[in-house]
Amino acid sequence: MKTFVCAVLVGLLCLPPSQAKQSSPKVQVYSRLQGEVGKENTLICHVTEFHPPEINIELLRNSQVMAGAHQTDLAFEKDWYYHLTKHVPFTPQKGEAFACNVTHMGIPKIYIWEADV
Ligand SMILES: *[C@@H]1O[C@H](CO)[C@@H](O)[C@H](O)[C@H]1NC(C)=O
């Protein structure tokens, strides 16, 4: 009987947060408008379905961190998985490469912006 009560208690205490399993982020890199050389635009890195919530997102221009980026507040969806969006105003120039660097669980990963510029 004692064991049973304990099991029930542990089950209740552990319910919502522990349901979320470790999960790698899904990342989309895109721009608000169609990519065009010399045209003002916004570069967006949309990161979803990750857990735990600690994450680092950098927007890169030719492998350099872009200044002036804004990040949304950490929010969670169903099942305690988190999502975040980081964006920065930019004007792509010929020969420039853009990417989003997402570091989760200590592992950095680069996602390239596929523009038709
Ligand atoms: C990506 O971010 C991680 C963590 O900040 C950093 O260690 C790594 O050098 C970055 N990679 C690039 C290509 O900037």
Coordinates of N, CA and C and ligand atoms in Angstrom, one line a residue:
M1 N 0.8 -1.2 0.0 CA 0.0 0.0 0.0 C 0.9 1.3 0.0
K2 N 1.9 1.2 0.9 CA 2.8 2.4 1.0 C 3.5 2.7 -0.4
T3 N 3.9 1.6 -1.0 CA 4.6 1.7 -2.3 C 3.7 2.3 -3.3
F4 N 2.5 1.8 -3.3 CA 1.5 2.3 -4.2 C 1.3 3.8 -4.1
V5 N 1.1 4.3 -2.9 CA 0.9 5.8 -2.7 C 2.1 6.5 -3.2
C6 N 3.3 6.1 -2.9 CA 4.5 6.8 -3.4 C 4.5 6.8 -4.9
A7 N 4.2 5.7 -5.5 CA 4.2 5.7 -7.0 C 3.2 6.7 -7.6
V8 N 2.0 6.8 -6.9 CA 1.0 7.7 -7.4 C 1.6 9.2 -7.3
L9 N 2.1 9.5 -6.1 CA 2.7 10.8 -5.9 C 3.7 11.2 -6.9
V10 N 4.7 10.3 -7.0 CA 5.8 10.6 -8.0 C 5.2 10.8 -9.4
G11 N 4.2 10.0 -9.7 CA 3.6 10.1 -11.0 C 3.0 11.5 -11.2
L12 N 2.3 12.0 -10.2 CA 1.6 13.3 -10.3 C 2.7 14.4 -10.4
L13 N 3.7 14.3 -9.5 CA 4.7 15.4 -9.5 C 5.4 15.5 -10.8
C14 N 5.6 14.3 -11.4 CA 6.5 14.3 -12.6 C 5.7 14.6 -13.8
L15 N 4.4 14.6 -13.8 CA 3.6 14.7 -15.0 C 4.0 15.7 -16.0
P16 N 3.6 17.0 -16.0 CA 3.8 17.8 -17.2 C 5.2 18.0 -17.6
P17 N 6.1 18.6 -16.8 CA 7.4 18.9 -17.4 C 8.2 17.7 -17.9
S18 N 8.1 16.5 -17.2 CA 8.9 15.4 -17.6 C 8.4 14.7 -18.8
Q19 N 7.2 15.1 -19.3 CA 6.7 14.5 -20.5 C 7.5 14.9 -21.7
A20 N 8.1 16.1 -21.6 CA 8.9 16.6 -22.7 C 10.2 15.9 -22.8
K21 N 10.5 15.3 -23.9 CA 11.7 14.6 -24.0 C 12.7 15.5 -24.7
Q22 N 13.9 15.1 -24.6 CA 15.0 15.9 -25.2 C 14.7 15.9 -26.7
S23 N 14.8 17.1 -27.3 CA 14.4 17.2 -28.7 C 15.3 18.2 -29.4
S24 N 15.8 17.8 -30.6 CA 16.6 18.7 -31.4 C 15.7 19.7 -32.1
P25 N 16.2 20.9 -32.3 CA 15.4 21.9 -32.9 C 15.2 21.7 -34.4
K26 N 14.0 22.1 -34.9 CA 13.8 22.1 -36.3 C 14.0 23.6 -36.7
V27 N 14.8 23.8 -37.8 CA 15.1 25.2 -38.1 C 14.7 25.5 -39.5
Q28 N 14.1 26.7 -39.7 CA 13.8 27.2 -41.0 C 14.5 28.6 -41.1
V29 N 15.2 28.8 -42.2 CA 15.8 30.1 -42.5 C 15.2 30.7 -43.7
Y30 N 14.6 31.9 -43.6 CA 13.9 32.4 -44.8 C 13.9 34.0 -44.7
S31 N 13.5 34.6 -45.7 CA 13.4 36.1 -45.7 C 12.0 36.5 -45.9
R32 N 11.7 37.7 -45.4 CA 10.3 38.2 -45.4 C 9.9 38.4 -46.9
L33 N 10.8 39.0 -47.6 CA 10.5 39.2 -49.1 C 11.4 38.3 -49.8
Q34 N 11.1 38.2 -51.1 CA 12.0 37.4 -52.0 C 13.4 38.0 -52.0
G35 N 14.4 37.2 -51.9 CA 15.8 37.7 -51.8 C 16.2 38.3 -53.1
E36 N 16.7 39.6 -53.0 CA 17.1 40.3 -54.2 C 18.3 41.2 -53.8
V37 N 19.3 41.1 -54.6 CA 20.5 41.9 -54.3 C 20.2 43.4 -54.2
G38 N 20.6 44.0 -53.1 CA 20.5 45.5 -53.0 C 19.1 45.9 -52.4
K39 N 18.2 44.9 -52.2 CA 16.9 45.2 -51.7 C 16.7 44.9 -50.2
E40 N 16.3 45.9 -49.5 CA 16.0 45.8 -48.0 C 15.1 44.6 -47.7
N41 N 15.4 43.9 -46.7 CA 14.7 42.7 -46.4 C 14.8 42.3 -44.9
T42 N 14.2 41.3 -44.5 CA 14.4 40.8 -43.2 C 14.8 39.3 -43.2
L43 N 15.9 39.0 -42.6 CA 16.3 37.6 -42.5 C 15.7 37.0 -41.2
I44 N 15.1 35.8 -41.3 CA 14.4 35.2 -40.2 C 14.8 33.8 -40.0
C45 N 15.1 33.5 -38.7 CA 15.4 32.1 -38.4 C 14.4 31.6 -37.4
H46 N 13.6 30.6 -37.8 CA 12.5 30.2 -37.0 C 12.9 28.8 -36.4
V47 N 12.9 28.7 -35.1 CA 13.4 27.4 -34.5 C 12.3 26.9 -33.6
T48 N 12.0 25.6 -33.9 CA 10.8 25.0 -33.2 C 11.2 23.6 -32.6
E49 N 10.3 23.2 -31.7 CA 10.2 21.8 -31.3 C 11.5 21.3 -30.5
F50 N 12.1 22.3 -29.8 CA 13.3 21.9 -29.1 C 13.0 21.8 -27.6
H51 N 13.8 21.0 -26.9 CA 13.8 20.8 -25.5 C 15.1 20.2 -25.0
P52 N 15.7 20.6 -24.0 CA 15.3 21.7 -23.1 C 15.4 23.1 -23.7
P53 N 14.9 24.1 -23.0 CA 14.8 25.4 -23.6 C 16.0 26.2 -23.8
E54 N 17.2 25.8 -23.2 CA 18.4 26.5 -23.4 C 18.8 26.4 -24.9
I55 N 19.0 27.6 -25.5 CA 19.4 27.5 -26.9 C 20.1 28.8 -27.2
N56 N 21.0 28.8 -28.2 CA 21.6 30.0 -28.7 C 21.5 30.1 -30.2
I57 N 21.0 31.2 -30.7 CA 20.7 31.4 -32.1 C 21.5 32.7 -32.6
E58 N 22.3 32.5 -33.6 CA 23.0 33.6 -34.2 C 22.7 33.7 -35.7
L59 N 22.5 34.9 -36.2 CA 22.4 35.1 -37.6 C 23.7 35.5 -38.2
L60 N 24.1 34.9 -39.3 CA 25.5 35.1 -39.8 C 25.5 35.7 -41.2
R61 N 26.4 36.7 -41.4 CA 26.6 37.2 -42.8 C 28.1 36.8 -43.0
N62 N 28.3 36.0 -44.0 CA 29.7 35.6 -44.3 C 30.4 35.1 -43.1
S63 N 29.7 34.3 -42.3 CA 30.2 33.7 -41.1 C 30.4 34.6 -39.9
Q64 N 30.0 35.9 -40.1 CA 30.1 36.9 -39.0 C 28.8 37.1 -38.4
V65 N 28.7 37.2 -37.0 CA 27.4 37.4 -36.4 C 26.9 38.8 -36.8
M66 N 25.6 38.8 -37.1 CA 25.0 40.1 -37.6 C 24.5 40.8 -36.4
A67 N 24.8 42.1 -36.3 CA 24.3 42.9 -35.2 C 22.9 43.4 -35.4
G68 N 22.3 43.8 -34.3 CA 20.9 44.3 -34.5 C 19.8 43.3 -34.6
A69 N 20.1 42.1 -34.3 CA 19.0 41.1 -34.4 C 18.1 41.1 -33.2
H70 N 16.8 40.8 -33.4 CA 15.8 40.7 -32.4 C 15.4 39.3 -32.2
Q71 N 15.1 38.9 -31.0 CA 14.7 37.6 -30.7 C 13.3 37.6 -30.0
T72 N 12.4 36.8 -30.3 CA 11.1 36.7 -29.7 C 11.3 36.0 -28.3
D73 N 10.3 36.2 -27.4 CA 10.4 35.5 -26.1 C 10.2 34.0 -26.3
L74 N 10.9 33.3 -25.5 CA 10.8 31.9 -25.5 C 9.3 31.5 -25.3
A75 N 8.8 30.7 -26.1 CA 7.4 30.2 -25.9 C 7.3 28.7 -26.1
F76 N 6.3 28.1 -25.4 CA 6.2 26.7 -25.7 C 4.9 26.3 -26.2
E77 N 4.9 25.2 -26.9 CA 3.7 24.7 -27.6 C 3.2 23.5 -26.8
K78 N 2.4 22.7 -27.4 CA 2.0 21.5 -26.7 C 3.2 20.6 -26.3
D79 N 3.0 19.9 -25.3 CA 4.1 18.9 -24.8 C 5.4 19.6 -24.4
W80 N 5.3 20.9 -24.1 CA 6.5 21.6 -23.5 C 7.7 21.7 -24.4
Y81 N 7.4 21.6 -25.7 CA 8.5 21.9 -26.6 C 8.5 23.4 -26.9
Y82 N 9.7 23.9 -27.1 CA 9.8 25.4 -27.2 C 10.0 25.9 -28.6
H83 N 9.7 27.1 -28.8 CA 10.0 27.7 -30.2 C 10.4 29.2 -30.0
L84 N 11.2 29.6 -30.9 CA 11.8 31.0 -30.9 C 12.0 31.4 -32.3
T85 N 12.0 32.8 -32.5 CA 12.3 33.3 -33.8 C 13.3 34.4 -33.6
K86 N 14.3 34.5 -34.5 CA 15.2 35.5 -34.4 C 15.3 36.2 -35.8
H87 N 15.3 37.5 -35.9 CA 15.3 38.2 -37.2 C 16.1 39.4 -37.1
V88 N 16.5 39.8 -38.3 CA 17.4 41.0 -38.4 C 17.1 41.7 -39.8
P89 N 17.1 43.0 -39.8 CA 16.9 43.7 -41.1 C 18.2 43.6 -41.9
F90 N 18.2 43.3 -43.1 CA 19.4 43.2 -43.9 C 19.1 43.5 -45.4
T91 N 20.2 43.9 -46.1 CA 20.2 44.1 -47.5 C 21.3 43.2 -48.1
P92 N 20.9 42.1 -48.7 CA 21.9 41.2 -49.3 C 22.7 41.8 -50.4
Q93 N 24.0 41.6 -50.4 CA 24.8 42.1 -51.5 C 25.3 40.9 -52.3
K94 N 25.7 41.1 -53.5 CA 26.2 40.0 -54.3 C 27.4 39.3 -53.7
G95 N 27.4 38.0 -53.7 CA 28.5 37.2 -53.1 C 28.4 37.0 -51.6
E96 N 27.4 37.6 -51.0 CA 27.2 37.3 -49.5 C 26.5 36.1 -49.2
A97 N 26.8 35.4 -48.2 CA 26.2 34.2 -47.7 C 25.6 34.4 -46.4
F98 N 24.3 34.0 -46.2 CA 23.6 34.2 -44.9 C 23.3 32.8 -44.3
A99 N 23.3 32.8 -43.0 CA 23.0 31.5 -42.3 C 22.5 31.8 -40.9
C100 N 22.0 30.7 -40.3 CA 21.6 30.8 -38.9 C 22.3 29.7 -38.2
N101 N 22.9 30.1 -37.1 CA 23.7 29.1 -36.3 C 23.0 28.8 -35.0
V102 N 22.5 27.6 -34.9 CA 21.7 27.2 -33.7 C 22.5 26.3 -32.9
T103 N 22.7 26.6 -31.6 CA 23.4 25.8 -30.7 C 22.5 25.3 -29.6
H104 N 22.3 23.9 -29.6 CA 21.4 23.3 -28.7 C 22.1 22.1 -28.1
M105 N 22.0 21.9 -26.8 CA 22.7 20.9 -26.1 C 24.2 20.9 -26.4
G106 N 24.7 22.1 -26.6 CA 26.2 22.2 -26.8 C 26.6 21.9 -28.2
I107 N 25.6 21.6 -29.1 CA 26.0 21.3 -30.5 C 25.6 22.4 -31.5
P108 N 26.5 23.1 -32.1 CA 26.2 24.1 -33.0 C 25.9 23.5 -34.4
K109 N 24.9 24.1 -35.1 CA 24.6 23.6 -36.4 C 24.3 24.8 -37.3
I110 N 24.8 24.8 -38.5 CA 24.6 25.9 -39.4 C 23.5 25.6 -40.4
Y111 N 22.6 26.5 -40.6 CA 21.5 26.4 -41.6 C 21.6 27.5 -42.6
I112 N 21.8 27.2 -43.8 CA 22.1 28.2 -44.9 C 20.8 28.8 -45.4
W113 N 20.8 30.1 -45.6 CA 19.6 30.7 -46.3 C 19.7 30.5 -47.8
E114 N 18.7 29.8 -48.3 CA 18.7 29.4 -49.7 C 17.9 30.5 -50.5
A115 N 18.7 31.5 -50.9 CA 18.0 32.6 -51.7 C 18.3 32.4 -53.2
D116 N 17.4 32.9 -54.0 CA 17.6 32.9 -55.4 C 18.1 34.3 -55.8
V117 N 19.2 34.8 -55.2 CA 19.7 36.1 -55.6 C 20.8 35.9 -56.6
Ligands
LIG1 C1 27.9 28.9 -33.7 O1 27.7 29.2 -32.4 C2 28.5 28.5 -31.4 C3 28.0 28.9 -30.1 O2 28.0 30.3 -29.9 C4 30.0 28.9 -31.7 O3 30.8 28.1 -30.8 C5 30.3 28.5 -33.1 O4 31.7 29.0 -33.4 C6 29.4 29.2 -34.1 N1 29.7 28.9 -35.5 C7 29.9 29.8 -36.4 C8 30.2 29.2 -37.8 O5 29.8 31.0 -36.2

